[in-house]
Short mmCIF file of C-alpha atoms and ligand atoms in Angstrom, two decimals:
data_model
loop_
_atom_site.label_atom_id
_atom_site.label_comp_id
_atom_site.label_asym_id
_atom_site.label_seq_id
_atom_site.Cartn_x
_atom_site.Cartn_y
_atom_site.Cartn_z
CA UNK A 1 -19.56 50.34 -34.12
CA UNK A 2 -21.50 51.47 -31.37
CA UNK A 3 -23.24 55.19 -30.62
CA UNK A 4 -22.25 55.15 -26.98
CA UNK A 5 -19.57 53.54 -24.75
CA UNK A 6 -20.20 54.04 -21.02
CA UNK A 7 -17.14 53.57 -19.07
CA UNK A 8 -19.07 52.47 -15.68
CA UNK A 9 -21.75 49.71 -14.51
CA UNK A 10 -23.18 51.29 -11.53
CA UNK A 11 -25.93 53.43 -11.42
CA UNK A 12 -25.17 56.56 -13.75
CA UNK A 13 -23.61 54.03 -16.39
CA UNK A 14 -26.59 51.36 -16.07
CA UNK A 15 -29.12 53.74 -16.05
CA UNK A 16 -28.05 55.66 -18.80
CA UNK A 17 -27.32 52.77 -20.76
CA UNK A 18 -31.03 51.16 -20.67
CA UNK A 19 -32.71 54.86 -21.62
CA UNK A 20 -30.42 55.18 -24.30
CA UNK A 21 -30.62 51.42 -25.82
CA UNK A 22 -34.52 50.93 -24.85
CA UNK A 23 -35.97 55.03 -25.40
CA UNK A 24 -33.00 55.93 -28.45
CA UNK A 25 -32.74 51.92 -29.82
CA UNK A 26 -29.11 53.04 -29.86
CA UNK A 27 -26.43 50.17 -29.20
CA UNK A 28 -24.62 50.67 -26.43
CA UNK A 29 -21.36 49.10 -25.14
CA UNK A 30 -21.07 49.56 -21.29
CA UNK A 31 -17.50 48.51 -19.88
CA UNK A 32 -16.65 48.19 -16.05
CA UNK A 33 -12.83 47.51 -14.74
CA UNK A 34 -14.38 45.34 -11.89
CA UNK A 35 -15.57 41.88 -12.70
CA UNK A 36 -18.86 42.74 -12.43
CA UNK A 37 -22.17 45.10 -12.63
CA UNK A 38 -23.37 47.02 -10.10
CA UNK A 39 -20.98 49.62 -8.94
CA UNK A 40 -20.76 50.07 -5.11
CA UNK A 41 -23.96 48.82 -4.63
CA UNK A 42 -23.27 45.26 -6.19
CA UNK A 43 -24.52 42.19 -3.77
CA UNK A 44 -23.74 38.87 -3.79
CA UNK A 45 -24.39 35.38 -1.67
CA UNK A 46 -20.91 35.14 0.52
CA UNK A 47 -19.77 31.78 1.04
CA UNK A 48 -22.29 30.88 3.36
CA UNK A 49 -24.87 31.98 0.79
CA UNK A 50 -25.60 35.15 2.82
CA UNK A 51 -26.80 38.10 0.77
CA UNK A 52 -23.74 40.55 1.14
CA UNK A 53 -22.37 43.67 0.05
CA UNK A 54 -19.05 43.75 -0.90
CA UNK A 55 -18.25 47.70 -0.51
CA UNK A 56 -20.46 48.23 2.56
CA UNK A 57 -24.18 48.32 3.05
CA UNK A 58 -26.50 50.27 0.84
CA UNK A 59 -30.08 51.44 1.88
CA UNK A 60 -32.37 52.74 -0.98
CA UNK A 61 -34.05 56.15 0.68
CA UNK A 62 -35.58 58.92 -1.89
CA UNK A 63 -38.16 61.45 -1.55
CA UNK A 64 -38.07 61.60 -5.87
CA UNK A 65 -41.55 60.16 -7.07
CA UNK A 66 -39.72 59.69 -10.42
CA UNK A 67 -36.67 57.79 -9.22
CA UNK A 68 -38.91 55.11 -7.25
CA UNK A 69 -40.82 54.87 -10.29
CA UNK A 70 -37.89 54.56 -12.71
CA UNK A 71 -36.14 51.77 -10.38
CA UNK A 72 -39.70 50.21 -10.03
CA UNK A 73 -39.89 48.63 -13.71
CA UNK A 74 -36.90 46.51 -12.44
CA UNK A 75 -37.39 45.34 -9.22
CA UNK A 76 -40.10 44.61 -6.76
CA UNK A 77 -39.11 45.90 -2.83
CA UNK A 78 -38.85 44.77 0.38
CA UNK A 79 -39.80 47.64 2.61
CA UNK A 80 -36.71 48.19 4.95
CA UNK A 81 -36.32 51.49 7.64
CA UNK A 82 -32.88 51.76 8.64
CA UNK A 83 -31.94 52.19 12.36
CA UNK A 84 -28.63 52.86 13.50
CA UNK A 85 -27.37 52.81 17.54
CA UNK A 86 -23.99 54.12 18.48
CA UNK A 87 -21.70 52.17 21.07
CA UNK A 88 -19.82 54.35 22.74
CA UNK A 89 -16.36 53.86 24.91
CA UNK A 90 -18.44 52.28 28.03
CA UNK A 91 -20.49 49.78 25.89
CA UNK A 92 -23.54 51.90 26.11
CA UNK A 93 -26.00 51.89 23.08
CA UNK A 94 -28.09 54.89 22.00
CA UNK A 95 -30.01 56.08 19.04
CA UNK A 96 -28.10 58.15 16.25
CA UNK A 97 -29.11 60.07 15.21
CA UNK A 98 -29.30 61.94 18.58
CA UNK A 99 -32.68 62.05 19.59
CA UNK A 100 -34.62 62.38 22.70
CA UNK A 101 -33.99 58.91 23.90
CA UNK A 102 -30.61 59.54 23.20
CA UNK A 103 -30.40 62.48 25.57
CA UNK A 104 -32.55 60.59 28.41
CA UNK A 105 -30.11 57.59 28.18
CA UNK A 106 -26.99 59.32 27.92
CA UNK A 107 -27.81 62.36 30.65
CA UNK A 108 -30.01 59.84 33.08
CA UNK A 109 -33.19 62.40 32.19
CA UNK A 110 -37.07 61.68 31.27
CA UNK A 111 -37.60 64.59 28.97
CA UNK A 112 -40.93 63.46 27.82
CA UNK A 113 -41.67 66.51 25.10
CA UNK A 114 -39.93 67.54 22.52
CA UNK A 115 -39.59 71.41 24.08
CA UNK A 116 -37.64 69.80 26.82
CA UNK A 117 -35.16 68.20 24.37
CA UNK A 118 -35.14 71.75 22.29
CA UNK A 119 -34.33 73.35 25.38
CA UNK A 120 -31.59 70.94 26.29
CA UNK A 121 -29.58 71.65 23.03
CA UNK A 122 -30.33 75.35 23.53
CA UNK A 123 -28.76 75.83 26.72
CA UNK A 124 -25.98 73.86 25.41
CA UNK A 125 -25.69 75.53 21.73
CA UNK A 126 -22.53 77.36 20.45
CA UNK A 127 -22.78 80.35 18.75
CA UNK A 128 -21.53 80.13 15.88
CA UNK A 129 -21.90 83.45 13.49
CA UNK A 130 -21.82 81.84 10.28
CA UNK A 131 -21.92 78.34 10.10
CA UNK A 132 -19.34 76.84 7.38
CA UNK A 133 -18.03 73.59 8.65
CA UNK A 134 -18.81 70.34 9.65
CA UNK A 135 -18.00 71.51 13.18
CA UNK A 136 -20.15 74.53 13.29
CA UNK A 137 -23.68 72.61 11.99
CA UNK A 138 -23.04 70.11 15.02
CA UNK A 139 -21.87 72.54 18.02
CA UNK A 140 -24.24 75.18 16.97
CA UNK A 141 -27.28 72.82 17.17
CA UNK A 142 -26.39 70.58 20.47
CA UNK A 143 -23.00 71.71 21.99
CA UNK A 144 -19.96 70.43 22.03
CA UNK A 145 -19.99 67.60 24.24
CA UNK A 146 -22.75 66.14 21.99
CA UNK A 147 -20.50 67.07 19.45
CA UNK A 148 -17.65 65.53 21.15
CA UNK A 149 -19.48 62.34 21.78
CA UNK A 150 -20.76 61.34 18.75
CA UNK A 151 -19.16 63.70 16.20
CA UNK A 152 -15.45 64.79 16.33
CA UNK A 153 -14.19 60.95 16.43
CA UNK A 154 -16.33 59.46 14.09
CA UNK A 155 -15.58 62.23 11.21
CA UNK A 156 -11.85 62.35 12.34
CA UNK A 157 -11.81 58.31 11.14
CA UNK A 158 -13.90 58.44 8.30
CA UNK A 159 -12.45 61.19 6.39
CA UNK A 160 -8.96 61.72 8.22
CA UNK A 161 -9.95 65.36 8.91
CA UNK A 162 -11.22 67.18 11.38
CA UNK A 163 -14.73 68.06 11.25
CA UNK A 164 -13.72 71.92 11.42
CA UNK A 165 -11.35 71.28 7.72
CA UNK A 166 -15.00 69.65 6.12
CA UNK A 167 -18.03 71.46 4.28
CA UNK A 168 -20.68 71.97 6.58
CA UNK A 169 -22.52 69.43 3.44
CA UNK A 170 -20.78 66.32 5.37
CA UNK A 171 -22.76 66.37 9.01
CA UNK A 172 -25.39 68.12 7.78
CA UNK A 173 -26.46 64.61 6.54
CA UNK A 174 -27.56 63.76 10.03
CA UNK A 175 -30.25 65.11 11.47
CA UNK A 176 -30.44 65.70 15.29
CA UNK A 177 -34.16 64.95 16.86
CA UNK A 178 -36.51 66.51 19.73
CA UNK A 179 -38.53 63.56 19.25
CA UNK A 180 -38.26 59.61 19.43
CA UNK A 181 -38.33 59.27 16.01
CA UNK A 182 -35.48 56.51 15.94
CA UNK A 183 -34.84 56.13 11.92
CA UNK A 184 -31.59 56.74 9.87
CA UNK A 185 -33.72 58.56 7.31
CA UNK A 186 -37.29 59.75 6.86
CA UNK A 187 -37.76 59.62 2.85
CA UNK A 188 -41.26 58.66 1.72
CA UNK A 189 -39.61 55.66 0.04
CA UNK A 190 -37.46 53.31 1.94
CA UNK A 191 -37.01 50.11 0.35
CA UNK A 192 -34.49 47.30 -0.36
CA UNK A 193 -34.30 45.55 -3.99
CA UNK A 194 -36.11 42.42 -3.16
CA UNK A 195 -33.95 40.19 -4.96
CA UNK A 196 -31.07 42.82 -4.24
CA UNK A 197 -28.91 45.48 -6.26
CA UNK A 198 -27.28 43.11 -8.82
CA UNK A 199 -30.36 41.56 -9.74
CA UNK A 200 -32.07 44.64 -10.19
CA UNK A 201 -28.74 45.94 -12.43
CA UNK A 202 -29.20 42.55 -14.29
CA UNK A 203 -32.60 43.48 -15.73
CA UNK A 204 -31.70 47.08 -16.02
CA UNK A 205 -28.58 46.04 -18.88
CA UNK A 206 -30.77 43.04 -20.03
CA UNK A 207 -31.42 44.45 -23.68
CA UNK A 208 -30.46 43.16 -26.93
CA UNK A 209 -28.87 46.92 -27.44
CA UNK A 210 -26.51 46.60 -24.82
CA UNK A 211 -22.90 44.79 -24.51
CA UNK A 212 -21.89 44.17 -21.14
CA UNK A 213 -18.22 43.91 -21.13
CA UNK A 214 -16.63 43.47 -17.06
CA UNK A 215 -13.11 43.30 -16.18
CA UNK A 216 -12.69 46.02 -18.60
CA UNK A 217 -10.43 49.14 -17.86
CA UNK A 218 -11.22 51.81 -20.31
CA UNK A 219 -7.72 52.71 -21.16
CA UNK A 220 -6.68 48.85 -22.47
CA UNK A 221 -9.79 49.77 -24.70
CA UNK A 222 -10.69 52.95 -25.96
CA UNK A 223 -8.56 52.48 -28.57
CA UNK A 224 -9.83 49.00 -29.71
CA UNK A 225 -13.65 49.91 -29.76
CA UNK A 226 -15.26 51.85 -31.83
CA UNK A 227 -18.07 54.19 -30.51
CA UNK A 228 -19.69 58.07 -31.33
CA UNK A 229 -20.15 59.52 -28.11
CA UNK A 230 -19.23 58.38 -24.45
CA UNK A 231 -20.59 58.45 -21.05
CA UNK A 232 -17.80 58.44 -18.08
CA UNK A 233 -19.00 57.61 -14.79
CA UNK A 234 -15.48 57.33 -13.43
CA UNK A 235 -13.06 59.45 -11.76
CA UNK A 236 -13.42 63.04 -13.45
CA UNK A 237 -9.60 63.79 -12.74
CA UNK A 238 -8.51 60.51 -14.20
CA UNK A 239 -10.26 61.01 -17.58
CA UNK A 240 -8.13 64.08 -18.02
CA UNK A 241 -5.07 62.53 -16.84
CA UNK A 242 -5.07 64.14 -13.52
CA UNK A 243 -3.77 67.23 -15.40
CA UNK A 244 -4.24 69.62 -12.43
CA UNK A 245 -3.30 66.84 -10.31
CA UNK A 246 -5.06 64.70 -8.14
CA UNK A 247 -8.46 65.09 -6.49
CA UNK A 248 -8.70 63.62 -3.09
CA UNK A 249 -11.57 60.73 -2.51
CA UNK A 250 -11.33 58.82 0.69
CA UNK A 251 -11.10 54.99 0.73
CA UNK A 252 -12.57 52.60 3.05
CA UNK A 253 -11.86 48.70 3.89
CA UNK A 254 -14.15 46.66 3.89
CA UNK A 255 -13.76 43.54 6.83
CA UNK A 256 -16.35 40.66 6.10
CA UNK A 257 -17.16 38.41 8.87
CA UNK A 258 -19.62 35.67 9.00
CA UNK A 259 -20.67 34.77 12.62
CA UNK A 260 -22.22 31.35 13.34
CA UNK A 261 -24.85 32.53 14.96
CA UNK A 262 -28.45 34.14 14.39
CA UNK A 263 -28.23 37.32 15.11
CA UNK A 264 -24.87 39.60 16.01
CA UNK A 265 -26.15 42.98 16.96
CA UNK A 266 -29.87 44.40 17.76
CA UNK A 267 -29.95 46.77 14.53
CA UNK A 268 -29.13 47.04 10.92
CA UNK A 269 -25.88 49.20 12.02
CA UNK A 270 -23.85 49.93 14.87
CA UNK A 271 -21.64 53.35 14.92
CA UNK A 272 -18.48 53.18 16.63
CA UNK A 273 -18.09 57.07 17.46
CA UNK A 274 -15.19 56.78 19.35
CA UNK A 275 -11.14 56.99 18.53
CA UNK A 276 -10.33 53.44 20.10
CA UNK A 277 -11.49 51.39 17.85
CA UNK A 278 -10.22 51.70 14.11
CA UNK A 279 -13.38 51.49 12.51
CA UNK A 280 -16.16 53.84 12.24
CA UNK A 281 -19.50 50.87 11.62
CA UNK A 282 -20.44 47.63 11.61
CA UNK A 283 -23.42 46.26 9.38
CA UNK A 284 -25.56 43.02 9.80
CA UNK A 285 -27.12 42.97 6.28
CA UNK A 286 -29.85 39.93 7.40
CA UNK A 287 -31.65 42.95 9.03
CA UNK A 288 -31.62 44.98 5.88
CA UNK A 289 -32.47 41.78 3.38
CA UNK A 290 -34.68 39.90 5.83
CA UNK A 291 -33.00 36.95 4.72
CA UNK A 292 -33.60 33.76 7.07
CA UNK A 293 -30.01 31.73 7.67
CA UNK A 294 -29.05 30.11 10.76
CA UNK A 295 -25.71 32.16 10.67
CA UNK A 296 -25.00 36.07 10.16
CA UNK A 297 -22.71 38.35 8.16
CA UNK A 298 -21.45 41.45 9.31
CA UNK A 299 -18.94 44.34 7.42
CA UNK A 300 -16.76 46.35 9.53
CA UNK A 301 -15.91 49.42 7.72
CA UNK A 302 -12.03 50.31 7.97
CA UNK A 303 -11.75 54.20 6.39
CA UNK A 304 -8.49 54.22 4.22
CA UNK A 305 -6.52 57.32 2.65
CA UNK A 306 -5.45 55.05 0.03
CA UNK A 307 -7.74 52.77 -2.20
CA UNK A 308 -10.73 52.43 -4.21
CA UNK A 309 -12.20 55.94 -4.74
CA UNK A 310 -15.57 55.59 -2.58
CA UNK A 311 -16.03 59.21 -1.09
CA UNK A 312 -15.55 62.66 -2.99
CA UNK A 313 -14.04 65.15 -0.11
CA UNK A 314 -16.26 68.17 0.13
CA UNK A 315 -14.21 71.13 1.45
CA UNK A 316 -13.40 74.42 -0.66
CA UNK A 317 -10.04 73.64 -1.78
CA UNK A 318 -11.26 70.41 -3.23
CA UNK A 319 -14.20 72.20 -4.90
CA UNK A 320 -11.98 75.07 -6.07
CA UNK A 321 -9.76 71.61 -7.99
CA UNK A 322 -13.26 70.04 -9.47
CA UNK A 323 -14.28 73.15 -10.76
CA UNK A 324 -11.31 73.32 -13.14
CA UNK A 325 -12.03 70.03 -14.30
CA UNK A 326 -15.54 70.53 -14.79
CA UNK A 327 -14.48 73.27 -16.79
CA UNK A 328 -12.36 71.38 -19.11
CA UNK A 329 -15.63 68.65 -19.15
CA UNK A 330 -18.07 71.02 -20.20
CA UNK A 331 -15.95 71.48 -23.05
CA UNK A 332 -15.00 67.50 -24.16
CA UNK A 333 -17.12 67.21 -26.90
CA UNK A 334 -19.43 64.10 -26.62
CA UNK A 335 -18.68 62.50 -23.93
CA UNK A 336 -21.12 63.24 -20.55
CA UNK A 337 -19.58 63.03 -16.99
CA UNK A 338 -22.00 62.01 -14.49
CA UNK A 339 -22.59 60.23 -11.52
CA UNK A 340 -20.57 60.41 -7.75
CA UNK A 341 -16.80 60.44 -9.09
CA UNK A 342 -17.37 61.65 -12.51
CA UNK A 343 -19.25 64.64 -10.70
CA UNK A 344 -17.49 64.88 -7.66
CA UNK A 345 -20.26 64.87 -5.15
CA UNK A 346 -21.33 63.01 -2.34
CA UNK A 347 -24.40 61.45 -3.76
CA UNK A 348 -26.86 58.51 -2.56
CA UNK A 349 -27.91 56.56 -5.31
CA UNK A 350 -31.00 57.96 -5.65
CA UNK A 351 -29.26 61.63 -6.45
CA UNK A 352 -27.67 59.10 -8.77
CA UNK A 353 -30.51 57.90 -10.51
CA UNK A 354 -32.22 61.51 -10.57
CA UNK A 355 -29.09 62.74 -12.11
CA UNK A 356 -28.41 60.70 -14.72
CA UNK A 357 -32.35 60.72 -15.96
CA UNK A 358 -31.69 64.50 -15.70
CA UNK A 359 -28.71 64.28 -18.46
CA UNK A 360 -30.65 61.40 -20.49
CA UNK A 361 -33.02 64.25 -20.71
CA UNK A 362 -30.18 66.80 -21.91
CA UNK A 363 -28.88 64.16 -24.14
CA UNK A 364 -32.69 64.00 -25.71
CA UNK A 365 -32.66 67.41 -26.39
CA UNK A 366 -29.03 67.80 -27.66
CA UNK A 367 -28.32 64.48 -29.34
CA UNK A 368 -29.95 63.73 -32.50
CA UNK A 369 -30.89 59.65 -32.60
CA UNK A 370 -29.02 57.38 -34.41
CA UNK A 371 -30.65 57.03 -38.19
CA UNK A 372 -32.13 60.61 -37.51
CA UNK A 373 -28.85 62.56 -37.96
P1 FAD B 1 -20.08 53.77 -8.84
O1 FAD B 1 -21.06 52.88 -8.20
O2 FAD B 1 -18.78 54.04 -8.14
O3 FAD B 1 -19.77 53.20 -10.30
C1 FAD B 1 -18.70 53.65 -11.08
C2 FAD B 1 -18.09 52.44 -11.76
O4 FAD B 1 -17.14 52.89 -12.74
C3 FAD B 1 -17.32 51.54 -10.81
O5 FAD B 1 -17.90 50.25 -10.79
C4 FAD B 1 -15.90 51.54 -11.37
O6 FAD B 1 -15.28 50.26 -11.31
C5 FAD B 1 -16.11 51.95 -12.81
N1 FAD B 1 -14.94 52.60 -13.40
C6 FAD B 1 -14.31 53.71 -12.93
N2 FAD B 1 -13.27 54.02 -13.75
C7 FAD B 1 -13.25 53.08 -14.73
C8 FAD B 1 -12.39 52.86 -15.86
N3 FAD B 1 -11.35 53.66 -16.13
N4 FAD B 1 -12.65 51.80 -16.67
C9 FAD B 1 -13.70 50.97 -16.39
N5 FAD B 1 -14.54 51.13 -15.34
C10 FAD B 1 -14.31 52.17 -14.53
N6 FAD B 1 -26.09 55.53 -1.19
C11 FAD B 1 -27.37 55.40 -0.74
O7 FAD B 1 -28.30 55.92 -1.37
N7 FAD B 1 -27.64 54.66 0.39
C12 FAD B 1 -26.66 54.04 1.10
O8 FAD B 1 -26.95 53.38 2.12
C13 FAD B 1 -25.31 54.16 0.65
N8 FAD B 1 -24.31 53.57 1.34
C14 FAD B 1 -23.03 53.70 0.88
C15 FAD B 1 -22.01 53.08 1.60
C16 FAD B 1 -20.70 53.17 1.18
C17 FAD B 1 -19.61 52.51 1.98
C18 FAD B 1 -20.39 53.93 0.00
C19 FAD B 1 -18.98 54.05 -0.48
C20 FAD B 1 -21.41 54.54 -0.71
C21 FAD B 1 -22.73 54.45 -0.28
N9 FAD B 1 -23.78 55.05 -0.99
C22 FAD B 1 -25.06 54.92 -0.53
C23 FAD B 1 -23.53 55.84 -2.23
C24 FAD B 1 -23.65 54.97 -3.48
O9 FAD B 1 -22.68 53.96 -3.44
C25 FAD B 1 -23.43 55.85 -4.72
O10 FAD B 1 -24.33 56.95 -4.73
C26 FAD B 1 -23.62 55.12 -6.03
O11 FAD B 1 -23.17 53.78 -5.99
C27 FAD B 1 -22.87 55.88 -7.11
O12 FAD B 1 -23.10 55.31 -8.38
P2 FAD B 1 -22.14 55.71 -9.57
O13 FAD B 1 -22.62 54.99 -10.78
O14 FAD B 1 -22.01 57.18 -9.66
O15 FAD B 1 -20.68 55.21 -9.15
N1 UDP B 2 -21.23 61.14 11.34
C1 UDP B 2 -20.66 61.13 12.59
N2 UDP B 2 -21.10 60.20 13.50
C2 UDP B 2 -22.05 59.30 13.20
C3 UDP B 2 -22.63 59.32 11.92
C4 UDP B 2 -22.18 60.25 11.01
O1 UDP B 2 -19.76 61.91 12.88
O2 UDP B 2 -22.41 58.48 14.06
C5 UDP B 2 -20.74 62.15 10.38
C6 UDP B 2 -19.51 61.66 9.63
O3 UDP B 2 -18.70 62.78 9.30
C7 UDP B 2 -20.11 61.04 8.40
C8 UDP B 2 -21.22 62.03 8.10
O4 UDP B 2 -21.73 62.41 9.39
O5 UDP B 2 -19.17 60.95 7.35
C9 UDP B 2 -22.34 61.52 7.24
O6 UDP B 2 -22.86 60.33 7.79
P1 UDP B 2 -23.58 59.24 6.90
O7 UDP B 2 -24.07 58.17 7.80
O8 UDP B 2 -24.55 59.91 6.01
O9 UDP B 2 -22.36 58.68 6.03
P2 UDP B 2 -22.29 57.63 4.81
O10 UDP B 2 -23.40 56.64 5.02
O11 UDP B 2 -22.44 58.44 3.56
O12 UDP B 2 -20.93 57.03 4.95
#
């Protein structure tokens, strides 16, 4: 008998499962349909013992004093700032996001303060009277051939939409810069795992409270284990049996390649803005690990409509769906939905993290512990 079966290993389930097994002392089964622990952000030596990660590269960015802390007791870091350059149609490279090198490059200029490059995006800003879409945040801020170059294609792959069907949430993600400031993100923490993710996972489940059972799908087993209260980190509409039907996530392909050579590309990614080629990035995780090989391994991401579920779809109809399954969540009796699929929302792991401390909180509150009942 155990008091809680998480259906999940990756950061809601894992995290949830040590608080509950190390704060509670409550045993705790945690199953995961893949063969292993981790989630999306599971890493592992490909064959040419490069560190890897099989469903695309992760960075670990949070402002949160209390996530860095939490993920602290079970890792040490390698301090890592991401930097991204797009390659557009002609071959040229340029920073994304769009900052004032960008502009220079791209419009042969030598803007040299940052009310130069403000200007340049004024004179070429849309109007736009309420801003709503994914579309509107970009053109409104830089214009539309700005938009056009390093936008419209890019979001047209990755989520099979145009940016004018998306929440304004989607490109709102990247910032657009006056200055020279050439990082992906500008959290006060910005770190890799220094072993990497799975290692860190491994000491996050390593407790005599908690089963770790992979290959596992929670429907050959719900009704073989016994267990008082469950936490689902996977799809929300699957748990109910897609009952109001089917909530869209977008899928990606994921295209190793290992390269016998040093180095492939001068940064940690390389966008790929443009409609001609299939794929929206390409990843060279040596400069995210700082791993030293003679060789290098790259991930081309492919976007998919059909697949694993990787991305939740933020636009209104899709909300509208999740809200009538959240609905019938907030009333299934103990068992807590949370993390990226479970909640429907286009997290980074460290939203993760805060979120699921934020319901082992709830959970402390509402719960009585095992023995105390
Ligand atoms: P997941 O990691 O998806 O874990 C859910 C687990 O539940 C899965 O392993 C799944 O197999 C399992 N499961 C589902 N249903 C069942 C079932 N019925 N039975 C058994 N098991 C089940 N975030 C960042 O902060 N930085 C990044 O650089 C970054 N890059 C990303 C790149 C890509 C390509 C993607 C897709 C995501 C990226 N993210 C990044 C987001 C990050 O992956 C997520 O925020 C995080 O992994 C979500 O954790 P989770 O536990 O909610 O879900
Ligand atoms: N985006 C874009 N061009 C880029 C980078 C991002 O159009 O070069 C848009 C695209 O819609 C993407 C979104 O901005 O899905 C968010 O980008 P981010 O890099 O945060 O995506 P993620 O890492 O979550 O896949």
């Amino acid at each position: 008998m155990f008091d809680w079966l998480i259906v999940g290993a990756g950061f809601a389930g894992s995290v949830l499962a040590e608080r509950l097994a190390s704060v509670r002392g409550e045993k705790v089964c945690v199953i995961d349909r893949r063969d292993h622990i981790g989630g999306n952000a599971y890493d592992e030596l490909d064959a040419a013992g490069i560190l890897i990660h099989r469903y695309g590269p992760h960075i670990f960015h949070t402002n949160s004093e209390a996530v860095f802390a939490h993920l602290s007791q079970f890792t040490k870091w390698r301090a890592y700032e991401h930097r991204v350059l797009a390659r557009l149609a002609d071959g040229m490279l340029v920073p994304m996001p769009i900052n004032r090198t960008t502009v220079n490059r791209l419009n042969a200029l030598s803007l040299t303060t940052e009310d130069e490059v403000e200007a340049f995006f004024s004179a070429r800003a849309e109007a736009v009277p309420e801003i709503r879409t994914s579309e509107d945040v970009v053109v409104s801020r830089v214009g539309r051939k700005l938009y056009e170059t390093f936008f419209r294609g890019y979001t047209r792959k990755q989520w099979g939409l145009d940016p004018s069907e998306l929440d304004r949430s989607v490109t709102s993600r990247v910032p657009t810069r006056a200055d020279n400031d050439d990082r992906y993100f500008t959290d006060t923490h910005q770190f890799m795992p220094l072993d990497g993710y799975t290692a860190m996972f491994a000491r996050m489940l390593e407790h005599p409270n908690i089963t770790v059972m992979t290959g596992t799908d929670y429907a050959a087993v719900k009704d073989k284990l016994s267990f008082r209260r469950m936490v689902w980190t996977g799809p929300v509409d699957e748990f109910f049996d897609f009952r109001f039907g089917k909530l869209p996530y977008r899928s990606l392909v994921f295209q190793h390649e290992t390269h016998d050579r040093e180095w492939f590309q001068p940064v940690g990614t390389v966008n790929f803005p443009g409609e001609e080629v299939p794929f929206t990035r390409v990843s060279e995780y040596k400069h995210l690990t700082g791993q030293v090989h003679p060789k290098t391994s790259v991930t081309y991401e492919l976007p998919a409509a059909e697949g694993d579920p990787y991305y939740p779809v933020p636009r209104p109809e899709n909300a509208a769906l999740y809200k009538q399954y959240e609905a019938l969540a907030d009333a299934t009796e103990n068992v807590w939905f949370v993390g990226r699929l479970a909640t429907y929302r286009y997290y980074n792991m460290d939203q993760v993290v805060a979120q699921a401390l934020a319901t082992f909180k709830r959970i402390e509150t509402a719960v009585p512990r095992t023995g105390d009942e």
